[in-house]
mmCIF file of C-alpha atoms in Angstrom:
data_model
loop_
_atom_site.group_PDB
_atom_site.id
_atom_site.type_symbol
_atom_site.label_atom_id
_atom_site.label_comp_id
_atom_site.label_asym_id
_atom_site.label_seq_id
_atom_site.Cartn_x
_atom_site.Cartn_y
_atom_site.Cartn_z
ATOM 1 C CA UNK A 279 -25.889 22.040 78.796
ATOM 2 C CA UNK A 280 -25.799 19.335 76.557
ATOM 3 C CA UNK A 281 -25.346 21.844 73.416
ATOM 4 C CA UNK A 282 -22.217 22.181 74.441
ATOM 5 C CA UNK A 283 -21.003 19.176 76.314
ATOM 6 C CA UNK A 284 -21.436 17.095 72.954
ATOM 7 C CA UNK A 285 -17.609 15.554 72.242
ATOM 8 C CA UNK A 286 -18.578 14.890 68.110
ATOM 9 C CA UNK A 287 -20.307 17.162 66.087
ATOM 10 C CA UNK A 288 -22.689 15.776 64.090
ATOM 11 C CA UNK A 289 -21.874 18.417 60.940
ATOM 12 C CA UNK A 290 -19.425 16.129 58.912
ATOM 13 C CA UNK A 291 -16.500 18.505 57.609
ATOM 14 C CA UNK A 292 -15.011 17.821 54.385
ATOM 15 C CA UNK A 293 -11.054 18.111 54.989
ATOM 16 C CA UNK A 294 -10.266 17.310 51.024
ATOM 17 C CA UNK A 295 -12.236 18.604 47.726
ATOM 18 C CA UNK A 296 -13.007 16.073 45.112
ATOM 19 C CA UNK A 297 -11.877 17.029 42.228
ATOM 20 C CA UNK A 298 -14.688 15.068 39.800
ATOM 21 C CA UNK A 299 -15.673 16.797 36.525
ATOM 22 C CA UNK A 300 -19.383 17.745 36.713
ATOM 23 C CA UNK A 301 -20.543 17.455 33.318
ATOM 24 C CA UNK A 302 -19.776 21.512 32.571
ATOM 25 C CA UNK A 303 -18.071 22.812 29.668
ATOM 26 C CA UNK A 304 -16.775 26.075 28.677
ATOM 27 C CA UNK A 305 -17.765 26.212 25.016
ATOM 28 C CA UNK A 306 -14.236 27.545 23.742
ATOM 29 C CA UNK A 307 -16.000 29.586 20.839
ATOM 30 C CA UNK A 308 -18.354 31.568 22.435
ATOM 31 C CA UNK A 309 -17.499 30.836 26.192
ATOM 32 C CA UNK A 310 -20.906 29.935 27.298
ATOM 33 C CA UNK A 311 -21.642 26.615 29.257
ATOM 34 C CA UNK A 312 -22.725 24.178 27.959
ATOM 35 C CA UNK A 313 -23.230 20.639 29.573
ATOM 36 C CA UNK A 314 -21.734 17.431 28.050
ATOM 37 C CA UNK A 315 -24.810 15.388 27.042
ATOM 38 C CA UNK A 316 -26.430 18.525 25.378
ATOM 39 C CA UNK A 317 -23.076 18.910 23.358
ATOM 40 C CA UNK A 318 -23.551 14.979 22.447
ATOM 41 C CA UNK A 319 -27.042 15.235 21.363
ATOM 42 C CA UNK A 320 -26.468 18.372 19.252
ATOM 43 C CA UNK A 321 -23.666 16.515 16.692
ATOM 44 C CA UNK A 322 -20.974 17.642 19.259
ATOM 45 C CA UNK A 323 -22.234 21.152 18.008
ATOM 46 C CA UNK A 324 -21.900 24.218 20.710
ATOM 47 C CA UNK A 325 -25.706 24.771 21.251
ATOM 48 C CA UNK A 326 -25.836 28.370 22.025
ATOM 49 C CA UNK A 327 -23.190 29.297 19.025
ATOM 50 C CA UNK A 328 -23.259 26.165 16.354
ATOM 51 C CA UNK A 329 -19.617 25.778 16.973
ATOM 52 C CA UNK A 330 -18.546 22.571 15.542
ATOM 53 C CA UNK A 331 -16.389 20.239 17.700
ATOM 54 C CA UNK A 332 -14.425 17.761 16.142
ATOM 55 C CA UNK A 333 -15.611 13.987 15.566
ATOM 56 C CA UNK A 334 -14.045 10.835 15.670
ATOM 57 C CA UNK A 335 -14.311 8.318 12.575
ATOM 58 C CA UNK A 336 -16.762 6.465 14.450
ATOM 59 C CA UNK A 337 -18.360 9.418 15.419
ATOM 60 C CA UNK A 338 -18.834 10.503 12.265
ATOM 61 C CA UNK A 339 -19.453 7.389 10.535
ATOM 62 C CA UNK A 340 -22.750 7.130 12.548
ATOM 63 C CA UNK A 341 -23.944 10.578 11.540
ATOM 64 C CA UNK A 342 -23.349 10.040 8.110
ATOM 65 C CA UNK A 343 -24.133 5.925 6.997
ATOM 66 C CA UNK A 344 -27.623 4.534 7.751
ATOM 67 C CA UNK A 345 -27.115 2.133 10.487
ATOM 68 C CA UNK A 346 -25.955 -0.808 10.064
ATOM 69 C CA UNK A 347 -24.692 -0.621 6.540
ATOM 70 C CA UNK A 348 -20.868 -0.203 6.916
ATOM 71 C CA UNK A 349 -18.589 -2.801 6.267
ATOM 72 C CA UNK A 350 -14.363 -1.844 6.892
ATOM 73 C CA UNK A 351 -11.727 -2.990 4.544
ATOM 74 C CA UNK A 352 -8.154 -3.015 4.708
ATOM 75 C CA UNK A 353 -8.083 -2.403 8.254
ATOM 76 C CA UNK A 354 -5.506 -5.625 8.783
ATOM 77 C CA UNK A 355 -2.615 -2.851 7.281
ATOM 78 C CA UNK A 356 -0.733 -0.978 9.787
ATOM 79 C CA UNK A 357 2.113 1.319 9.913
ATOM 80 C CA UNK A 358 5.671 -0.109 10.416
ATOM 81 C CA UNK A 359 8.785 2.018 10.906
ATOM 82 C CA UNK A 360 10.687 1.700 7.672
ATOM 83 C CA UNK A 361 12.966 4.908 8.384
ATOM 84 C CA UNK A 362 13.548 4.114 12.015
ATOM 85 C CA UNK A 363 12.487 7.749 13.496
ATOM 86 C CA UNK A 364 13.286 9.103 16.466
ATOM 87 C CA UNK A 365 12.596 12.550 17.188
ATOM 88 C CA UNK A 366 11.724 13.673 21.254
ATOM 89 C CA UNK A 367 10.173 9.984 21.118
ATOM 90 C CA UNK A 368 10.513 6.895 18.779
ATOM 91 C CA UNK A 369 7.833 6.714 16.118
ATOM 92 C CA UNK A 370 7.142 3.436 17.377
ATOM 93 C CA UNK A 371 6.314 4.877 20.492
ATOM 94 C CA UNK A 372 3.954 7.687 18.918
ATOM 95 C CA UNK A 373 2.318 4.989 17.004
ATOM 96 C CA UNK A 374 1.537 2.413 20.469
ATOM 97 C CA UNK A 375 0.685 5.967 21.902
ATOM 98 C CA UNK A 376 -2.193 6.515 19.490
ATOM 99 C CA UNK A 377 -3.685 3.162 18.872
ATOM 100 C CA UNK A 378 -4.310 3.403 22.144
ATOM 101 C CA UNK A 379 -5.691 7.103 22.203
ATOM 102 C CA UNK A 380 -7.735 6.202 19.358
ATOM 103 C CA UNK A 381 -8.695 2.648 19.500
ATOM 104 C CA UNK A 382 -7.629 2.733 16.303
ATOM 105 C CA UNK A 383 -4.749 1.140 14.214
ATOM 106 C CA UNK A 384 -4.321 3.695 11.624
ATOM 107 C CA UNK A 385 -5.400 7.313 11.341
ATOM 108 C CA UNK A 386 -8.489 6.932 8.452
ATOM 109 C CA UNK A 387 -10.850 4.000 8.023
ATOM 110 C CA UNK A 388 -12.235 3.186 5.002
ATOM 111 C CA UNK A 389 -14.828 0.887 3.417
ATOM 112 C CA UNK A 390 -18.860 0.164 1.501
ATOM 113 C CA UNK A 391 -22.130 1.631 3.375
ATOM 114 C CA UNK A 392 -25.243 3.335 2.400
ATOM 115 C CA UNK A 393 -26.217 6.992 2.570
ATOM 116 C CA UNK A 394 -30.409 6.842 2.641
ATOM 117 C CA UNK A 395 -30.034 3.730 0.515
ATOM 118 C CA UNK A 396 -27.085 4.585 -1.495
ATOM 119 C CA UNK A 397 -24.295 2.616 -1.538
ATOM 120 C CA UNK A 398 -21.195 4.039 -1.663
ATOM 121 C CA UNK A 399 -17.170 4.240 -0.860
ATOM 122 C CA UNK A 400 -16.107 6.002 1.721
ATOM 123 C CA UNK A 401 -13.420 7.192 3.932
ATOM 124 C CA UNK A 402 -12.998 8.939 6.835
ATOM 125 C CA UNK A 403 -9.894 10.499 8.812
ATOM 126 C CA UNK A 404 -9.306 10.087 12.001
ATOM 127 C CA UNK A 405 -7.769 13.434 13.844
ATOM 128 C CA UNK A 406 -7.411 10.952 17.171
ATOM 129 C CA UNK A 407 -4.830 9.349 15.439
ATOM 130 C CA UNK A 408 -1.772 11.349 15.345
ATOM 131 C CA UNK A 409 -3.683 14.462 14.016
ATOM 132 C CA UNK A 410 -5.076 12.486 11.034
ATOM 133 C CA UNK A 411 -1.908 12.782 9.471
ATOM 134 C CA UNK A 412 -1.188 10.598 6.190
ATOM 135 C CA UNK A 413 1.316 7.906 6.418
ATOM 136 C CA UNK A 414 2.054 5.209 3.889
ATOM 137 C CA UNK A 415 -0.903 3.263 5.287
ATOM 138 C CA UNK A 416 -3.231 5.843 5.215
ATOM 139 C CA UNK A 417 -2.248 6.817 1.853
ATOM 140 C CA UNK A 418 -2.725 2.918 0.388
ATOM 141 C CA UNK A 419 -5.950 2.784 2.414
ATOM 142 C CA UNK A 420 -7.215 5.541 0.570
ATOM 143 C CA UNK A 421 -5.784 4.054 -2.735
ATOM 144 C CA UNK A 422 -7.015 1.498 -2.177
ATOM 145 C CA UNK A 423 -10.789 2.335 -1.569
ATOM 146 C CA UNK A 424 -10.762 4.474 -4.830
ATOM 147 C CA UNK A 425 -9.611 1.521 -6.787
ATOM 148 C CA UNK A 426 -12.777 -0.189 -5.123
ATOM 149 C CA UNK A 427 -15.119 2.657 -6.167
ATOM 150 C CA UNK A 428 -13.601 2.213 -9.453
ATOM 151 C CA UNK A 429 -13.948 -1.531 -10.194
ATOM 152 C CA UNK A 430 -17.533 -1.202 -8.770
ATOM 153 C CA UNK A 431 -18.272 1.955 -10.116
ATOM 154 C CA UNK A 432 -19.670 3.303 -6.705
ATOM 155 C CA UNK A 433 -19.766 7.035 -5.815
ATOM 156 C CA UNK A 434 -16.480 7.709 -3.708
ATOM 157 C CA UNK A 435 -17.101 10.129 -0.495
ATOM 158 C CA UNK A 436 -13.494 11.263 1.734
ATOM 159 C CA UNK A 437 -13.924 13.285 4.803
ATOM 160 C CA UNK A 438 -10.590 14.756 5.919
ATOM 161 C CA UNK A 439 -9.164 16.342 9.377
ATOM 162 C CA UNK A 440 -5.292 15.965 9.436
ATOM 163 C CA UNK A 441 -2.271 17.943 9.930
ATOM 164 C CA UNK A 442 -0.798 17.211 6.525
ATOM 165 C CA UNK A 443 2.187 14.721 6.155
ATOM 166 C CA UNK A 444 3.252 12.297 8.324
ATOM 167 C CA UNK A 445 6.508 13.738 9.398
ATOM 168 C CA UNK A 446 8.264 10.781 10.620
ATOM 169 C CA UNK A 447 7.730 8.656 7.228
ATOM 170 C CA UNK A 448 9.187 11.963 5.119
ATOM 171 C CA UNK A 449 9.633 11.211 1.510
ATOM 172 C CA UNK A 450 7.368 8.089 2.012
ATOM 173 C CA UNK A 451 4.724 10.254 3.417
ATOM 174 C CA UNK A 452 4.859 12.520 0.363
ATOM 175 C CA UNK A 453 4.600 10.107 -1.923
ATOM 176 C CA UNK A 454 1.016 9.257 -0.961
ATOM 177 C CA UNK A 455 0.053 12.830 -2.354
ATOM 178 C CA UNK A 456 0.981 11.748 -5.836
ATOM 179 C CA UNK A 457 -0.581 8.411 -5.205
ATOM 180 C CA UNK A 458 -3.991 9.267 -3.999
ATOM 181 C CA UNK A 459 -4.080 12.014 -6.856
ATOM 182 C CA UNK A 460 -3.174 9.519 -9.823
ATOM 183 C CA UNK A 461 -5.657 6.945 -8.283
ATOM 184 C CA UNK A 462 -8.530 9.781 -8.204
ATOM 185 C CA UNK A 463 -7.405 11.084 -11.982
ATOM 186 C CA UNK A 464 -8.479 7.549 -13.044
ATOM 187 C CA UNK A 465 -11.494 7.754 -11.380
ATOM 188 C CA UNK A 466 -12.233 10.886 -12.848
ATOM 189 C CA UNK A 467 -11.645 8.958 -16.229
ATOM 190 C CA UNK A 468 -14.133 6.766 -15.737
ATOM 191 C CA UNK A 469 -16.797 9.618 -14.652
ATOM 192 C CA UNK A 470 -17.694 8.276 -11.068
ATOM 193 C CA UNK A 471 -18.470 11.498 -8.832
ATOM 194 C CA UNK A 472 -16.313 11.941 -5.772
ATOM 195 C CA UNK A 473 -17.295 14.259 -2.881
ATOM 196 C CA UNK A 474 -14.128 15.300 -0.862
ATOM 197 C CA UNK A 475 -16.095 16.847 2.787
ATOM 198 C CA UNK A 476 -13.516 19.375 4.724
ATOM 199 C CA UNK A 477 -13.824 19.626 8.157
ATOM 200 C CA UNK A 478 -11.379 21.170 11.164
ATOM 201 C CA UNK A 479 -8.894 21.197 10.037
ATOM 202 C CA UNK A 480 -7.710 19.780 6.783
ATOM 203 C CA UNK A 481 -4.384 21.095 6.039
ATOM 204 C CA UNK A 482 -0.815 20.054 4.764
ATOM 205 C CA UNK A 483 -0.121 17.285 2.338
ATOM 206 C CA UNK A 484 -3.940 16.452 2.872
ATOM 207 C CA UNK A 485 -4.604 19.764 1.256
ATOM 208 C CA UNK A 486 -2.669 19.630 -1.420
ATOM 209 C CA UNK A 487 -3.546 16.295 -2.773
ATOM 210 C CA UNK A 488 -7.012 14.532 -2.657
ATOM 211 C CA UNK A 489 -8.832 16.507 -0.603
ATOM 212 C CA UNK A 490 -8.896 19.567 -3.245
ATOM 213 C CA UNK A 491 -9.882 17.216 -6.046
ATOM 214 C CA UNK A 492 -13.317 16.408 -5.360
ATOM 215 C CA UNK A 493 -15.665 16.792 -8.395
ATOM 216 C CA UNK A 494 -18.025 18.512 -5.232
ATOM 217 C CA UNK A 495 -16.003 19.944 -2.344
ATOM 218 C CA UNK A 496 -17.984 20.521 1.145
ATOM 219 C CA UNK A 497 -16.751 22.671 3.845
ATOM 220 C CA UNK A 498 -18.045 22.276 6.998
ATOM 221 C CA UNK A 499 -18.418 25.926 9.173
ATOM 222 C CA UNK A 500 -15.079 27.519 10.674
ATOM 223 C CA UNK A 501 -13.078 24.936 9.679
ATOM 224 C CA UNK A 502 -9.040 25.829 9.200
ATOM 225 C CA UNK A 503 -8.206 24.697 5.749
ATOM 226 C CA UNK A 504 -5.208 25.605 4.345
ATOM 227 C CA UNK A 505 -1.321 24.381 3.095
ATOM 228 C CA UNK A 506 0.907 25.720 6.112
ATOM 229 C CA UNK A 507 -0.696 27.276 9.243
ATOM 230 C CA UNK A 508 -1.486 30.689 9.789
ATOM 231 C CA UNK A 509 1.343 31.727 12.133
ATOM 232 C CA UNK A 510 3.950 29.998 10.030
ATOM 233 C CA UNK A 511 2.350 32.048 6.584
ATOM 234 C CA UNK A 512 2.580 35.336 8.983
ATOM 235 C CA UNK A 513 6.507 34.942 10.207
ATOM 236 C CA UNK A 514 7.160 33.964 6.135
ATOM 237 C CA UNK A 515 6.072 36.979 4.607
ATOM 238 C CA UNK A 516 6.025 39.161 7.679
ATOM 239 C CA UNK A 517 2.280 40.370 7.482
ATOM 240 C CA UNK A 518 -0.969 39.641 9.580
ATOM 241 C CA UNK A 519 -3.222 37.590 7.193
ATOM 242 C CA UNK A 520 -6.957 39.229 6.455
ATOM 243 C CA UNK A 521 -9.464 38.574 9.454
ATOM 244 C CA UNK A 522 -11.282 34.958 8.924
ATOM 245 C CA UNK A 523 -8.547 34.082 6.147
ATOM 246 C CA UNK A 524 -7.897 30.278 5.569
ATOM 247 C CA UNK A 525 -11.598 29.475 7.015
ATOM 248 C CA UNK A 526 -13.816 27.721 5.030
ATOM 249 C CA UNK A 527 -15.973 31.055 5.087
ATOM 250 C CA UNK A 528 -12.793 32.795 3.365
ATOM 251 C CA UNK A 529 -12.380 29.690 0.927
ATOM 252 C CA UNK A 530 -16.076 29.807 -0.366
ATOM 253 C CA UNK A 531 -15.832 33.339 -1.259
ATOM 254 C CA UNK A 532 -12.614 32.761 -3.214
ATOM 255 C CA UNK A 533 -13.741 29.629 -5.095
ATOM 256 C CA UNK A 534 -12.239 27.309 -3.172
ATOM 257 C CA UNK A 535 -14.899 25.267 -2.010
ATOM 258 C CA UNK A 536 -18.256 24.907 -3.478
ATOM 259 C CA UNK A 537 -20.590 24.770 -0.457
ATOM 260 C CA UNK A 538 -20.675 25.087 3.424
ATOM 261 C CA UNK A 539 -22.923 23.038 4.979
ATOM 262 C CA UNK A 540 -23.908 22.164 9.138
ATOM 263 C CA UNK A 541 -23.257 19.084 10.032
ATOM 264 C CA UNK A 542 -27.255 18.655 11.026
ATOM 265 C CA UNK A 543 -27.434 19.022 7.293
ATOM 266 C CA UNK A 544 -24.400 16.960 5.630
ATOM 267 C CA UNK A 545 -26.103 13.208 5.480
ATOM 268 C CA UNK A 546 -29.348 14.951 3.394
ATOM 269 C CA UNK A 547 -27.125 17.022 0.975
ATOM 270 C CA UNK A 548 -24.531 14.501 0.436
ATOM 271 C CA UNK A 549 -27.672 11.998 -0.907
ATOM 272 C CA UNK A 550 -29.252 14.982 -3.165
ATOM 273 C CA UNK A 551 -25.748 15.386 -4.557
ATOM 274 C CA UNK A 552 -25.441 11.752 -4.869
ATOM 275 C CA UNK A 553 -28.841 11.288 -6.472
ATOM 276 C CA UNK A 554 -28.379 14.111 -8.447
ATOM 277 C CA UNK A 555 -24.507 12.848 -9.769
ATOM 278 C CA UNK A 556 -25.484 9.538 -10.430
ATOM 279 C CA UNK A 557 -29.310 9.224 -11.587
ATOM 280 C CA UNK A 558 -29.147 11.721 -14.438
ATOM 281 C CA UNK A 559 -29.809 10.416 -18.190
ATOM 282 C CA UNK A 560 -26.848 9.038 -20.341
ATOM 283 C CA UNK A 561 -25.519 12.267 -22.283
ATOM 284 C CA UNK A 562 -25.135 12.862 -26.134
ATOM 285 C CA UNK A 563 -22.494 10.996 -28.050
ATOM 286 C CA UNK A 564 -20.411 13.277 -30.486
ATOM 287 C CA UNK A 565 -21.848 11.691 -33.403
ATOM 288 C CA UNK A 566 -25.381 12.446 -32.014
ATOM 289 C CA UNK A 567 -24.735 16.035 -30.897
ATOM 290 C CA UNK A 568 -23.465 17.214 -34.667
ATOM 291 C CA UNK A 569 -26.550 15.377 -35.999
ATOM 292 C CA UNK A 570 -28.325 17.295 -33.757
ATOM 293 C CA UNK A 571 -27.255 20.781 -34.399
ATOM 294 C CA UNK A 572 -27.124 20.249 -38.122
ATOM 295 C CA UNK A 573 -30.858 20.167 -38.271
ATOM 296 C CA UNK A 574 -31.408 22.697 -35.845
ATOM 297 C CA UNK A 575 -32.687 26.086 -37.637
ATOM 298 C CA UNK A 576 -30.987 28.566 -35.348
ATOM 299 C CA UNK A 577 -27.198 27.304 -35.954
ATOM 300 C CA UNK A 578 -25.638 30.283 -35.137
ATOM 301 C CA UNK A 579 -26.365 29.998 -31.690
ATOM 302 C CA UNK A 580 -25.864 26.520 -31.019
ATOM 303 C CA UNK A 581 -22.174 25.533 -29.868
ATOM 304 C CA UNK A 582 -19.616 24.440 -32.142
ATOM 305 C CA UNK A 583 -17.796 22.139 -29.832
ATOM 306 C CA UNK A 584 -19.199 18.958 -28.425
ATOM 307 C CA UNK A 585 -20.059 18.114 -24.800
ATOM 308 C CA UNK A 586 -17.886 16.424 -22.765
ATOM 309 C CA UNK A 587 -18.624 12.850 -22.319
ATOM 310 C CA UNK A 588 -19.788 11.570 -18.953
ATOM 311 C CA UNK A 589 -20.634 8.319 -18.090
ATOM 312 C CA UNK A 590 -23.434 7.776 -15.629
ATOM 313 C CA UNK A 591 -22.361 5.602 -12.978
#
């Protein structure tokens, strides 16, 4: 029977399994699959639980600028390796290790585009790049963009996502805490708004310097932000911290951050802050303010002192 007297089956058997990625996802949040280009189209957002992903800088600088507006500056500095490190690898090494991770030569980018026809300052971190972490580069970057916003008197905007300090620049690292905070006192000075936006995570040196100093501070959902990390907090003192505690949930209702917002939301309430921080009338001078209440008939409940000044940028 020829059923049987065949020599080659025609039913091709695979001896190997490719092992290709299909496009699946575990969403690690809420554990439901989710497929890549759904994730992409949704802001990198978990669909089925709003779980925000991280983003790149240029990730993020196209859901935040209106196209074609950005121009970089000071992207020609780059780290060097003043200290010599070497820890399990040279920092050299690390530093060939992420430009190429990151296709980046630093860990922030900064420089002038427009949000809904607004121009404005900005910088971004760049977690890609050894966790975002602030070097002396990063630090003078971000110097040196609010120095910009200040000679041109534009509306400064910093997203963070870092690990703190860069660890293998030490002292030099922690310098650029001091730095970045004089350069944004100055700026405060001179009464130009600055939005710091905190996304996961923003801890460390980052923390503790200009990202806390924004005149508006934005928190995106679940994001860790914090000064050391939970388990390091919980072996110090030798407690469990409070469920949710250093989430940007936990920081809202303690005052530490003025608003949450989705990142479907953050390009449309960054320009109503923006219009609302920069288009408002010029305020009272002194002098006006005690003419003012010297004529008014109910003085006793008018106040004493006199406004702050602002100036409107």
């Amino acid at each position: 029977m020829g059923l049987f007297s065949r020599n080659k089956p025609k039913i091709k058997i695979q001896t190997t399994k490719k092992d290709s990625f299909s496009g699946w996802l575990k969403c690690t949040h809420c554990n439901e699959l989710i497929h890549v280009n759904e994730l992409e189209q949704n802001s990198n957002c978990c669909p089925k639980c709003d779980y925000h992903y991280r983003l790149s800088a240029d990730e993020r600088l196209k859901s935040l600028l209106d196209p074609g507006t950005f121009t970089e500056l000071y992207g020609n500095l780059e780290s060097l390796d003043p200290l010599s490190f070497v820890d399990t690898e040279s920092y050299q090494s690390r530093l060939t290790n992420a430009k190429e991770k990151s296709n980046r030569n630093e860990g922030v980018i900064v420089g002038i585009g427009k949000i809904q026809n607004i121009l404005i300052a900005l910088g971004i971190l760049d977690f890609n790049f050894m966790a975002g972490s602030m070097g002396s580069v990063v630090g003078e970057r971000l110097t040196l963009i609010i120095e910009r916003a200040l000679h041109d008197r534009l509306p400064l905007i910093l997203v963070s996502t870092s690990g703190g300090a860069r660890m293998q620049e030490s002292i030099l690292s922690l310098m650029q805490m001091a730095k970045t905070s004089a350069a944004l006192g100055k700026l405060h000075e001179a009464g130009i708004p600055y939005i710091s936006v905190l996304t996961n995570p923003t801890t460390g040196g980052v923390t503790a310097s200009f990202a806390s100093l924004g005149d508006i501070i934005i928190a995106e959902p679940n994001a860790l932000i914090c000064f050391a990390g939970p388990r390091v907090i919980e072996q110090t003192i030798g407690h469990q911290l409070p469920p949710g505690a250093q989430k940007s949930e936990f920081l809202l209702e303690h005052g530490m951050v003025d608003c949450i917002v989705k990142r479907h939301d953050l390009k449309n309430t960054l320009a109503e802050f923006l219009v609302y921080m920069t288009g408002n009338s010029p305020s009272y001078t002194e002098d006006e303010f005690e003419l003012e209440s010297t004529n008014e008939t109910t003085s006793k409940n008018h106040r004493k002192s006199s406004p702050k000044k602002s100036t409107p940028v």
